[in-house]
Short mmCIF file of C-alpha atoms in Angstrom, two decimals:
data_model
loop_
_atom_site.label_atom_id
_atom_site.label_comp_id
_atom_site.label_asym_id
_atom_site.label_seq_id
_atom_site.Cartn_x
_atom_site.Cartn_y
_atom_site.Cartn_z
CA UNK U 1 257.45 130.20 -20.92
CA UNK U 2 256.82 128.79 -17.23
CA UNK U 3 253.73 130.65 -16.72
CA UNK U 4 250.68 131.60 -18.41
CA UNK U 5 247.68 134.50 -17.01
CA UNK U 6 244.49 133.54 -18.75
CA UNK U 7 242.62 136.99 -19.03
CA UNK U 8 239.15 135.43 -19.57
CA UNK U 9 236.50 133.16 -17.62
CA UNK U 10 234.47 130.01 -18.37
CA UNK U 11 234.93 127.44 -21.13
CA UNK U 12 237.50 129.16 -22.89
CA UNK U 13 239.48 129.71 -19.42
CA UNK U 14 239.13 126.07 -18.80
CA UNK U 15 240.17 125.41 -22.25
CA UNK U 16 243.40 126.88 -22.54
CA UNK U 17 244.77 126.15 -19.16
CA UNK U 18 243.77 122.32 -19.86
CA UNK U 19 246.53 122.45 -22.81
CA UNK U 20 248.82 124.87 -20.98
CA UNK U 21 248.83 121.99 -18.07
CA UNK U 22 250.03 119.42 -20.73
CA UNK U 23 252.59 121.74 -21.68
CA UNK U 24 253.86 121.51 -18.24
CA UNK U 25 253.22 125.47 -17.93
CA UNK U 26 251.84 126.69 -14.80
CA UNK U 27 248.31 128.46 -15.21
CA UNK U 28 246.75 132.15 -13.35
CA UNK U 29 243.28 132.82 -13.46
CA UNK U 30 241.80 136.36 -13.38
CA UNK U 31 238.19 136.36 -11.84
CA UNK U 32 235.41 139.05 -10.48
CA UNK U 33 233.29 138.55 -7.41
CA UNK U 34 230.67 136.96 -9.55
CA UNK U 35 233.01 134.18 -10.42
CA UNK U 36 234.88 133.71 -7.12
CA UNK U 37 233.43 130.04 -6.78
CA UNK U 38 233.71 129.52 -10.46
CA UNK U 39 235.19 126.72 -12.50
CA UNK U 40 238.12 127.83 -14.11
CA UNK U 41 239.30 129.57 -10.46
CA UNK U 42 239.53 126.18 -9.51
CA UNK U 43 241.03 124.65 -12.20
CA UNK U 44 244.42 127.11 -12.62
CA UNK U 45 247.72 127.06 -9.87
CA UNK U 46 246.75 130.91 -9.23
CA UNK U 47 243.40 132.56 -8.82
CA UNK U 48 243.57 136.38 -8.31
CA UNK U 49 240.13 138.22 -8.35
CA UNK U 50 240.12 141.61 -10.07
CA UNK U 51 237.33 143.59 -9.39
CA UNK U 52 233.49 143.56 -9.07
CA UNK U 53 230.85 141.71 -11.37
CA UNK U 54 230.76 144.11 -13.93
CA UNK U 55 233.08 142.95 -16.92
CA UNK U 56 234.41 146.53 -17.71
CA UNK U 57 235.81 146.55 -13.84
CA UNK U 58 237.36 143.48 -13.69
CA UNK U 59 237.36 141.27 -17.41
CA UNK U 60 238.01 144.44 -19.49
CA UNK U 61 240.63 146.30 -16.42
CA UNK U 62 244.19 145.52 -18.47
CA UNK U 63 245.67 147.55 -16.18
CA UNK U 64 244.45 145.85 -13.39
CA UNK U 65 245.58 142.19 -15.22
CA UNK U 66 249.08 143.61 -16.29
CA UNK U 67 249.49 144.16 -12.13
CA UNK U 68 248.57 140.48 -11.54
CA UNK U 69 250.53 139.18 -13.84
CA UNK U 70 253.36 141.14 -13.35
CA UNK U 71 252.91 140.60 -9.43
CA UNK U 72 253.19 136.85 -10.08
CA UNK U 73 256.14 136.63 -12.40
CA UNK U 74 254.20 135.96 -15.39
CA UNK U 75 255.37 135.03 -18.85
CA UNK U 76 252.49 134.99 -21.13
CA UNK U 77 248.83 136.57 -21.24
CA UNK U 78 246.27 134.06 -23.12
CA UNK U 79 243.56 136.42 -23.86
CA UNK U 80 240.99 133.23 -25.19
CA UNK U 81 237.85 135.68 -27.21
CA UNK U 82 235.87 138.34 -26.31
CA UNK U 83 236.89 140.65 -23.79
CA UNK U 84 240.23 142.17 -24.49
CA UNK U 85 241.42 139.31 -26.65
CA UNK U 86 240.70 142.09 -30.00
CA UNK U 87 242.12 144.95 -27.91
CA UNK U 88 245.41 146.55 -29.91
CA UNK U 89 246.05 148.52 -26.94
CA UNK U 90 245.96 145.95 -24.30
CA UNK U 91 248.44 144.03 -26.82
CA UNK U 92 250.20 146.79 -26.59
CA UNK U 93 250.68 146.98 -22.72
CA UNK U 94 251.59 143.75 -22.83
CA UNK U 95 254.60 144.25 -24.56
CA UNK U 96 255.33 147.60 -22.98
CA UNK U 97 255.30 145.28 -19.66
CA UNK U 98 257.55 142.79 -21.60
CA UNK U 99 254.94 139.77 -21.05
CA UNK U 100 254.23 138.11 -24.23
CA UNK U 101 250.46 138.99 -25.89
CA UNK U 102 249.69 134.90 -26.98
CA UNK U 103 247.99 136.55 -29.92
CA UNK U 104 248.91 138.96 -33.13
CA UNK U 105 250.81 142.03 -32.99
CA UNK U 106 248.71 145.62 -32.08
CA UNK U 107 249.05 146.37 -35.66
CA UNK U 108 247.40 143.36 -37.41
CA UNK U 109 244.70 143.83 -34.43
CA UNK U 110 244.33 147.56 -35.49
CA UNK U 111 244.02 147.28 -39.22
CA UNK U 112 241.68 144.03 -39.46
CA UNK U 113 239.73 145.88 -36.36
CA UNK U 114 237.70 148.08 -38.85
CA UNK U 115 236.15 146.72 -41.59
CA UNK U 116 237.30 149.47 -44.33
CA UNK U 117 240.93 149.35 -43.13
CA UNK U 118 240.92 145.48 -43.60
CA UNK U 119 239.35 146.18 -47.29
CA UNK U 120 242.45 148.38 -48.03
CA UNK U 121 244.99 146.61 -46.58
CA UNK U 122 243.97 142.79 -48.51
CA UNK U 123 243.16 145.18 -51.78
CA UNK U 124 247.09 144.49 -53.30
CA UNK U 125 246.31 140.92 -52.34
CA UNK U 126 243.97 139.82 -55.07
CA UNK U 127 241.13 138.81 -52.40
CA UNK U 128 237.53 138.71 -53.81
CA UNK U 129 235.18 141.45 -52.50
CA UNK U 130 231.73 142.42 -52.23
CA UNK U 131 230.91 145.42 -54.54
CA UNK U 132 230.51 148.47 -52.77
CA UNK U 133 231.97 151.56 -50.98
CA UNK U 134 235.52 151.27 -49.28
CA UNK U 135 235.16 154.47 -46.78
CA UNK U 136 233.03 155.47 -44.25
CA UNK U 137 229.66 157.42 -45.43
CA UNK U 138 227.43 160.07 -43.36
CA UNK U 139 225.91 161.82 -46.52
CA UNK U 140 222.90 160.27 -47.38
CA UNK U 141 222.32 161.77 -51.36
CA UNK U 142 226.01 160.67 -51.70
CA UNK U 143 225.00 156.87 -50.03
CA UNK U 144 221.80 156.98 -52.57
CA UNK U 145 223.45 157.34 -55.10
CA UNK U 146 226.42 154.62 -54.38
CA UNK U 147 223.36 152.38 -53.49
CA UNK U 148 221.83 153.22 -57.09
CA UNK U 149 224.88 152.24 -58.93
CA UNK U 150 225.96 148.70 -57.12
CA UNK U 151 222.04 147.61 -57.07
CA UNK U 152 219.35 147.37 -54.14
CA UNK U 153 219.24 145.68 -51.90
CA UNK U 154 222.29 146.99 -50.19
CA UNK U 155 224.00 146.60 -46.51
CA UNK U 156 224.76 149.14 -44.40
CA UNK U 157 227.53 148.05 -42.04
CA UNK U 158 229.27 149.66 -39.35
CA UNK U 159 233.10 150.24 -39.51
CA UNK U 160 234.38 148.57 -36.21
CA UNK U 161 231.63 146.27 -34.99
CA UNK U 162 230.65 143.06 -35.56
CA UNK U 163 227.85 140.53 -34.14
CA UNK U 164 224.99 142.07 -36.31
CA UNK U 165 225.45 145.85 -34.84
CA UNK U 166 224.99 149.08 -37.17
CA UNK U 167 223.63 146.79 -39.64
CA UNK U 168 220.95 147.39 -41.64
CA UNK U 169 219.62 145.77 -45.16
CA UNK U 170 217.72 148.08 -47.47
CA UNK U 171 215.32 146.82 -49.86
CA UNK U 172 214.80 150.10 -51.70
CA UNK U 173 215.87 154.16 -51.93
CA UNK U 174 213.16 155.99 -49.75
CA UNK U 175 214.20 153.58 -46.80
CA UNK U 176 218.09 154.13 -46.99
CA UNK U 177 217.96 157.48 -45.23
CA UNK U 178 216.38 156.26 -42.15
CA UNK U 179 218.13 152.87 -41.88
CA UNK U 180 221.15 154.81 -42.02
CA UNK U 181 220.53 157.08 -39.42
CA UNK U 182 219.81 153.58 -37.46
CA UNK U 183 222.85 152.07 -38.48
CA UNK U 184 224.97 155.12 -37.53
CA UNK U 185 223.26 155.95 -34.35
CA UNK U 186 223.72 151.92 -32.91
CA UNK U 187 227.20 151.95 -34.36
CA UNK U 188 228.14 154.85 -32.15
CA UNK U 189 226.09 153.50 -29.28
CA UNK U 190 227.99 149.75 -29.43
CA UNK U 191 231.58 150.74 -30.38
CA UNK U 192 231.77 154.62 -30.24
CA UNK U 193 232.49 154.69 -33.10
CA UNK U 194 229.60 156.00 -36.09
CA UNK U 195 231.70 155.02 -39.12
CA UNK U 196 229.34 153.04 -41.64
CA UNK U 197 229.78 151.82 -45.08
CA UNK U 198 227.87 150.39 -47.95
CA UNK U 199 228.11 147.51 -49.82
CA UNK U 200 226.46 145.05 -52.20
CA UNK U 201 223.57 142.75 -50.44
CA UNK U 202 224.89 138.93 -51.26
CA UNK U 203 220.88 137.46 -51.52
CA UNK U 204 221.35 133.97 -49.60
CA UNK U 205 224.78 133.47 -48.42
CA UNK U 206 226.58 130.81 -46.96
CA UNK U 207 229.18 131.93 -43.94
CA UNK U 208 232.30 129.86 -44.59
CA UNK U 209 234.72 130.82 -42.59
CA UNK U 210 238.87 129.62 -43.06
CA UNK U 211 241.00 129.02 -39.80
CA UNK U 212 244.57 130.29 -40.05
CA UNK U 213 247.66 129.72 -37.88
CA UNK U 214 250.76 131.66 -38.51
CA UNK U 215 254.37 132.18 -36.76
CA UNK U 216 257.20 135.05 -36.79
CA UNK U 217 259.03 133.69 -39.97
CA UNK U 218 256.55 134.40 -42.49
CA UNK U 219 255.09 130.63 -42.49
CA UNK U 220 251.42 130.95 -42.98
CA UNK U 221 249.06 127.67 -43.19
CA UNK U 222 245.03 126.83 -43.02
CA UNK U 223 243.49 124.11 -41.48
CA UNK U 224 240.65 124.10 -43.75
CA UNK U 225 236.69 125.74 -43.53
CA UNK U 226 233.98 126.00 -40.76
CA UNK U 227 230.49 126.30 -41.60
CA UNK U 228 228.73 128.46 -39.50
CA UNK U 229 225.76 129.79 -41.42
CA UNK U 230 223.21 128.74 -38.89
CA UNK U 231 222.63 131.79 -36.95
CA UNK U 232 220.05 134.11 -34.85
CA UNK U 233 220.34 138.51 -34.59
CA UNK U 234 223.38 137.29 -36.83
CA UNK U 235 225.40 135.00 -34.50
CA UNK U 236 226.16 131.95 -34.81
CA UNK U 237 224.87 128.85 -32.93
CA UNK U 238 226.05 125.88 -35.35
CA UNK U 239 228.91 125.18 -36.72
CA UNK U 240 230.78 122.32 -38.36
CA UNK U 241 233.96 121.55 -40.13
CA UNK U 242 234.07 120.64 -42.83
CA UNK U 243 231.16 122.07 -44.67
CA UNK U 244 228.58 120.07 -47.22
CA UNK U 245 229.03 122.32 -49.95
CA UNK U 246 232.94 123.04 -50.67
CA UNK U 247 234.63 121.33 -53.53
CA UNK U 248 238.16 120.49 -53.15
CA UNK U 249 239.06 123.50 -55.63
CA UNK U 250 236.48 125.45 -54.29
CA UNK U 251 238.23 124.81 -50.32
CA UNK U 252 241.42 125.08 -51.83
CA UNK U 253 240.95 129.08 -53.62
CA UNK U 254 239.32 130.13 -50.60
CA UNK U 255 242.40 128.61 -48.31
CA UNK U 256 244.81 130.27 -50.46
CA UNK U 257 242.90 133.99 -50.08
CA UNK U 258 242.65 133.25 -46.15
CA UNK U 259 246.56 132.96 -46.12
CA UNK U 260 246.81 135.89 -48.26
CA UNK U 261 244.79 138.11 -46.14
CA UNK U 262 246.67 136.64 -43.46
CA UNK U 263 250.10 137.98 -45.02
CA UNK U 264 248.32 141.44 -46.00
CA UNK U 265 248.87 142.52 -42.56
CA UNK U 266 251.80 140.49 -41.00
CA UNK U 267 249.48 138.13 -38.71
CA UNK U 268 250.75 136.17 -36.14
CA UNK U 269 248.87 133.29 -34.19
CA UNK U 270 245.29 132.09 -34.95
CA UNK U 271 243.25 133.65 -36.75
CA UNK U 272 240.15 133.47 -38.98
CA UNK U 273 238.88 135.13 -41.70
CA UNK U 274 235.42 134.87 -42.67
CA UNK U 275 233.76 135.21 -46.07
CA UNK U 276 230.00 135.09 -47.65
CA UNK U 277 229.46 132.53 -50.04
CA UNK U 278 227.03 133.32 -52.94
CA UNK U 279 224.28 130.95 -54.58
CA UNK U 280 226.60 130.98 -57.22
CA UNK U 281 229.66 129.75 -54.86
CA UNK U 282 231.50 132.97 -55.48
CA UNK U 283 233.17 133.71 -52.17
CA UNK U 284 233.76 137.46 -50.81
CA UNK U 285 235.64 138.54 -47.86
CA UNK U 286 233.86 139.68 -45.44
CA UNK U 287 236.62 140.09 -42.47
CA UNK U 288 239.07 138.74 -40.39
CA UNK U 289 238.88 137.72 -36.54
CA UNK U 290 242.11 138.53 -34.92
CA UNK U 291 241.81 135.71 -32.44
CA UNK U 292 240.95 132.23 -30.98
CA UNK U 293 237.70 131.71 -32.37
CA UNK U 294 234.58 129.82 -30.08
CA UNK U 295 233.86 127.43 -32.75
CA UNK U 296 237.73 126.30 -33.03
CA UNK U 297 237.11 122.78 -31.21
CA UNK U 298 235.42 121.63 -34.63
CA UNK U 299 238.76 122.73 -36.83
CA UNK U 300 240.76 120.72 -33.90
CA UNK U 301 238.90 117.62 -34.39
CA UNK U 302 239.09 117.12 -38.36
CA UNK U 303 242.69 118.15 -38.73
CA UNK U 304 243.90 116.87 -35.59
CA UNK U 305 246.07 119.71 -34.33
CA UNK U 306 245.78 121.07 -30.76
CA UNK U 307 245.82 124.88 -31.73
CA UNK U 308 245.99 126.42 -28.69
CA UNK U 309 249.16 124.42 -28.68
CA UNK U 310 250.41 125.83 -32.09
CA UNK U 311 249.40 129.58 -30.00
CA UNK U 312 251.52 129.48 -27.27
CA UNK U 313 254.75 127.86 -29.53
CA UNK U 314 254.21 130.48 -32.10
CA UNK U 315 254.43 133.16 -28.72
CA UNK U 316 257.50 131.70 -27.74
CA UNK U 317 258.86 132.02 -31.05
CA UNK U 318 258.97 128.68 -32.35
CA UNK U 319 258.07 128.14 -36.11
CA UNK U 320 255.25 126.11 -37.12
CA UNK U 321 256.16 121.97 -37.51
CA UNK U 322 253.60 121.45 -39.68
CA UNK U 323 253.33 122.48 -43.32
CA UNK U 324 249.78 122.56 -45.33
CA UNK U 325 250.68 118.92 -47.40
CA UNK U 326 250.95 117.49 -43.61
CA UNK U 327 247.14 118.94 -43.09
CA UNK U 328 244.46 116.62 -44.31
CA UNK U 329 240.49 116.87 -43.21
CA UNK U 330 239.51 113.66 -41.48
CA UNK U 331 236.01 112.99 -40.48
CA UNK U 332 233.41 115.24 -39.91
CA UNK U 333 232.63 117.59 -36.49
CA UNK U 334 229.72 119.73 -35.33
CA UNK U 335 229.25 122.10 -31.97
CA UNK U 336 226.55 123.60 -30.54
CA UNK U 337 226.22 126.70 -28.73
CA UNK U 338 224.94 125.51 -25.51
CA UNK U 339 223.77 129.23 -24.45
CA UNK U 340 221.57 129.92 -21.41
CA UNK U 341 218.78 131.43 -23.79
CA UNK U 342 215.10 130.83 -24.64
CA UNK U 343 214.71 129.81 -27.90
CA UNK U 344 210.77 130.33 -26.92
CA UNK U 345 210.85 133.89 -26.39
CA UNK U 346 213.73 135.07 -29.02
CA UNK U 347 216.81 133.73 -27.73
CA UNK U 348 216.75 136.25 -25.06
CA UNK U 349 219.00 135.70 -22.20
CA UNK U 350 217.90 132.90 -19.29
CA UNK U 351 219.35 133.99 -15.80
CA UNK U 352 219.01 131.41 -12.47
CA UNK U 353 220.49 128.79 -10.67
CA UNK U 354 221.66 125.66 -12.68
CA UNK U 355 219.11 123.38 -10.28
CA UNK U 356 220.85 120.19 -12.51
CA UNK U 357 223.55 120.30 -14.69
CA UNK U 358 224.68 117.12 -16.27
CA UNK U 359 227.05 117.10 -19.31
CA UNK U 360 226.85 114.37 -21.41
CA UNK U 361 230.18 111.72 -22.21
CA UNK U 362 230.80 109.19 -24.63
CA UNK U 363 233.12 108.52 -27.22
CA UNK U 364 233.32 111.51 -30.07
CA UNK U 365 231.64 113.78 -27.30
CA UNK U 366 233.26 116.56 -26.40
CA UNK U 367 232.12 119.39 -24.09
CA UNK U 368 233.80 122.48 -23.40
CA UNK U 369 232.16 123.60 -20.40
CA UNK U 370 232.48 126.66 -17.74
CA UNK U 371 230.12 125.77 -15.76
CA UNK U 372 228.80 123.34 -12.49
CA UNK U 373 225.61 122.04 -11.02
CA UNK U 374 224.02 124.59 -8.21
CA UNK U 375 226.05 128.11 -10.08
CA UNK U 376 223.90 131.16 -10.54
CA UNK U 377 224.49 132.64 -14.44
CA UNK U 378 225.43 135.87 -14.10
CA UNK U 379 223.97 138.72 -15.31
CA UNK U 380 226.94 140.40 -16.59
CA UNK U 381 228.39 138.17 -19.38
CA UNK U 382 227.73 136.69 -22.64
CA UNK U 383 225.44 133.80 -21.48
CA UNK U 384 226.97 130.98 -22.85
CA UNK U 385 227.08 127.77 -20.35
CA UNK U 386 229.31 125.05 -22.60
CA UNK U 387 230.07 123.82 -26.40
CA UNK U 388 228.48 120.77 -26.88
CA UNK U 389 231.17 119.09 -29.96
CA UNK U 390 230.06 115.61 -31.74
CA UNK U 391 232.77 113.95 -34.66
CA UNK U 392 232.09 111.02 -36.77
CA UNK U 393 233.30 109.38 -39.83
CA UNK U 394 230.82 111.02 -41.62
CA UNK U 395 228.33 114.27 -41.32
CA UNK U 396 225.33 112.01 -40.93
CA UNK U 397 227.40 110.02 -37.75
CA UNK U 398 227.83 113.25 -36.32
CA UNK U 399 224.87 114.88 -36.18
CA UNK U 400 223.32 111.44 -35.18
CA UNK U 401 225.57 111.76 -32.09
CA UNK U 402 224.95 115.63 -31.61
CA UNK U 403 220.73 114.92 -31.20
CA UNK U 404 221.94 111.89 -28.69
CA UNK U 405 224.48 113.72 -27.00
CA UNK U 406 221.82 116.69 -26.68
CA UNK U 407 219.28 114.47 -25.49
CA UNK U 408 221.67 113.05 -22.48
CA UNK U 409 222.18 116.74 -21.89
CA UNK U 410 220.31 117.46 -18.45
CA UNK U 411 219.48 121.22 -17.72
CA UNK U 412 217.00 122.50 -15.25
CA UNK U 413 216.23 126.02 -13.98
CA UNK U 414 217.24 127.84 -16.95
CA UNK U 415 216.06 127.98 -20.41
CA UNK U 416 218.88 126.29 -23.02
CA UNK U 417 218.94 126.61 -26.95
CA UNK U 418 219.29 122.86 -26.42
CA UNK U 419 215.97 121.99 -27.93
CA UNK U 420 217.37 124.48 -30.55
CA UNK U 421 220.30 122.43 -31.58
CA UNK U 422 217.97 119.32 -31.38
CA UNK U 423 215.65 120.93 -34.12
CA UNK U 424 218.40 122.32 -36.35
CA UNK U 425 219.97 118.82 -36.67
CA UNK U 426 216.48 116.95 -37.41
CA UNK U 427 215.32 119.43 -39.88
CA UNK U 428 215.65 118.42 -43.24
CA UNK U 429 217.15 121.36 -44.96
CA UNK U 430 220.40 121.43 -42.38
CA UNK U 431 220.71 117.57 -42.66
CA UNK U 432 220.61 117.62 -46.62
CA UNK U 433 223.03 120.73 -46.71
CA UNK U 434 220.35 122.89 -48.38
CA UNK U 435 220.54 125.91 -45.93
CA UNK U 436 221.72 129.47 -45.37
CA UNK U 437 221.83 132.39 -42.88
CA UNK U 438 218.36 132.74 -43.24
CA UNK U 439 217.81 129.10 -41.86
CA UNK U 440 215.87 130.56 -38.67
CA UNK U 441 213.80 133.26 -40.64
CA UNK U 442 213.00 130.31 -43.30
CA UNK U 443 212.24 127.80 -41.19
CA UNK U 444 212.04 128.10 -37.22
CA UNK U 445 209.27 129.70 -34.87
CA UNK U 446 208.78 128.99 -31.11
CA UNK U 447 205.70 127.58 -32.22
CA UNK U 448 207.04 124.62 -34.06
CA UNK U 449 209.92 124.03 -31.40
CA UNK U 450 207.13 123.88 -28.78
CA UNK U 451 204.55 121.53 -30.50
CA UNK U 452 208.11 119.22 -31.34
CA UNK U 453 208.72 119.82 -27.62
CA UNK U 454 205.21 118.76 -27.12
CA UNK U 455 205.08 115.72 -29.07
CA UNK U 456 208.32 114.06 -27.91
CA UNK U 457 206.57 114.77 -24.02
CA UNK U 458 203.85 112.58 -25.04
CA UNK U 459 205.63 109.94 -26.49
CA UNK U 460 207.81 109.89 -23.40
CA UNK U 461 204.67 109.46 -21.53
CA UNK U 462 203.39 107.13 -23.67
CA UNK U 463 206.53 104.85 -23.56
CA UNK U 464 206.28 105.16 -19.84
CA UNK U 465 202.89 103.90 -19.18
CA UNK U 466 204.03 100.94 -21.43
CA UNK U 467 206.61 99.99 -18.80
CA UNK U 468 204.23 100.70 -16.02
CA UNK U 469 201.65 98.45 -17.45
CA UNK U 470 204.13 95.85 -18.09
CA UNK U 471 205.82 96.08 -14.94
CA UNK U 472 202.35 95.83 -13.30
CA UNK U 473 201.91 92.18 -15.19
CA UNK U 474 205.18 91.46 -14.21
CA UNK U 475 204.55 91.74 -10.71
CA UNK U 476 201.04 90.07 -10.66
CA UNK U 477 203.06 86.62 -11.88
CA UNK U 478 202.37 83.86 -9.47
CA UNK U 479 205.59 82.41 -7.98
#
């Protein structure tokens, strides 16, 4: 493998071309207009732009990367996440063009792509699940009464999406049929595809989440949890590794499923699957993410293990060199979401010109950025500017580093859910481990970010006019 097309943009770009480099493999970057002056076109041996702004004529054209890479005698498409990096048919191309897909085969994309065919295929496997339906619903009496037997509240979920879409929770029976119609109706809209199912509501879960790695001769390992409960419109925006809660036993069973779902539909590469985690500490499977995930820096950090390294040896048909006794956790990471959003006005997106933009460095800082000082963010693309990674001995070291590092953090001219992060990691239910999904809805409003905001600006100016006034004395010494 000489050389490697990333088909993506920003951080991730950046990210996998940095290891490809060490590898001694020669990069290609894909880019649209909007991204012509853009980091990552910089950073790789080949920049090739593909089409306008919009993602689905340039980011999501496979056709139009297959001609690229074929054009320039490429190897290997790295498809980092998001985009067509999920895409069973652009896998598929890929190997119809004989360049190697750095990711699973179409068929493990396919089946772990909806959420009922992923709940049929790990059934054999002995995986825990949520109680519920296991095919797609449109008949509301029938839905009623499935809801009536497994217990309100119930979920609603769509089939093939993900990121909080055609999802609905019911509280009670005369609200199903018009949460349903909701469910099916956005389901349709985001994926085109209206397929929704039912299943138990877990009350005030935990999102653990297990990454895997595995290669062509049936070698499947973990490299332990991620904790990624705090979220917002269910996405996440924290995550660590490992998480506060897990006993060994506890990490161990739910390692064990993850490589068993893993095996349920002959995975290759990196992978994660992703479970709820009850009051209780019962675990359920809640699905499996056929790629690279964002939060993967964290999993690097504790285990050690560069694993967009293990990707592209796995593509080129090596086995894995390291077995799950080699695999221990070591330390303790965190990363923040560093999104261009306004965590005033419900994280909605925050477009303009990056007037400063100054990353902050320092040893266990790291910062997976996509982004330079004086760049417009685009309009067109998931809005996130960097990760913003802290590791320490322990948790409380590296959260202690994650408010410093976000403090040295310098953004002006867009909104940044930096103050976000800073909250999260001061608030006392996140730094004793007593938290959930509902961390946001429990305990943050604009309001309490802003007065925070407020309070720190006055102390600032308080600690300022100390200087001043000292400074002023200073001066006034006679010689």
């Amino acid at each position: 493998m000489k050389k490697i097309l990333v088909a993506n943009r920003g951080e991730i770009a950046i990210r996998v071309m940095k290891t490809a480099q060490k590898m001694g493999i020669k990069t290609v970057a894909v880019f649209s207009k909007a991204d012509r002056d853009a980091p990552h076109v910089k950073y790789a041996d080949e920049a090739v732009c593909i089409g306008e702004a919009p993602s689905n004529q340039s980011y999501l054209r496979g056709d139009k990367i297959i001609e690229v890479a074929k054009s320039l005698q490429v190897d290997a498409i790295h498809p980092g996440y998001g985009f067509l990096s999920e895409n069973a048919s652009f896998s598929e191309l890929c190997e119809t063009h004989n360049i190697i897909f750095i990711g699973p085969k179409p068929k493990a994309i396919k089946i772990m792509g909806s959420k009922l065919a992923a709940k049929e295929a790990v059934k054999a496997y002995n995986i825990p699940m949520v109680p519920g339906v296991e095919k797609a619903i449109t008949d509301v009496n029938k839905a009623k009464a499935i809801a009536t037997d497994i217990g309100f509240p119930i979920l609603i979920k769509a089939s093939a999406g993900g990121g909080g879409k055609g999802m609905r929770i019911v509280e009670k029976a005369s609200d199903l049929e018009s949460q349903m119609n909701r469910a099916i109706s956005e389901a349709t809209s985001a994926f085109g595809d209206g397929s929704v199912f039912i299943e138990k509501y877990v009350a005030s879960p935990r999102h653990i989440e297990i990454q895997v790695m595995a290669d062509s001769y049936g070698n499947v390992i973990h490299f332990f949890e991620r904790e990624c409960s705090i979220q917002r419109r269910h996405q996440k925006v924290v995550e660590e590794a490992p998480s506060s809660i897990l006993t060994e036993e506890l990490r161990n069973d739910m390692g064990q499923a993850a490589i068993r779902v893993a095996k349920a539909c002959d995975y290759l590469g990196a992978g994660t699957v992703e479970f709820l985690l009850d009051a209780d500490h019962n675990f359920y499977f809640l699905e499996m993410n056929t790629r690279l995930q964002v939060e993967h820096p964290v999993s690097e950090l504790i285990s050690g293990v560069d694993l967009v390294e293990l990707q592209i040896k796995i593509a080129r048909g090596e086995p894995l060199n390291i077995t799950q006794e080699d695999l221990s956790i070591n330390g303790h990471a965190l990363e923040l979401r560093v999104y261009a959003e306004d965590p005033m006005n419900d994280f909605l997106p925050s477009v303009g010109t990056l007037e400063v933009y100054k990353v902050p460095k320092g040893k266990g800082i790291r910062v997976d950025n996509g982004f330079e000082e004086d760049m417009e963010i685009p309009i067109y693309y998931d809005p996130m500017l960097a990760k913003l990674i802290t590791y320490g001995k322990t948790r409380e070291e590296a959260i202690e580093l994650m408010i410093q590092a976000i403090e040295n953090y310098q953004i002006k001219g867009v909104q940044s859910t930096l103050a976000f992060g800073k909250f999260v990691c001061e608030h006392e239910a996140f730094r004793s481990g007593n938290f959930d999904t509902h961390f946001v809805k429990n305990y943050y409003s604009p309001s309490i970010l802003e007065e925070q905001i407020k309070d720190e600006s006055k102390l600032a100016a308080l600690i300022a006019l100390n200087q001043y006034i000292k400074d002023q004395k200073t001066l006034r010494l006679p010689n």
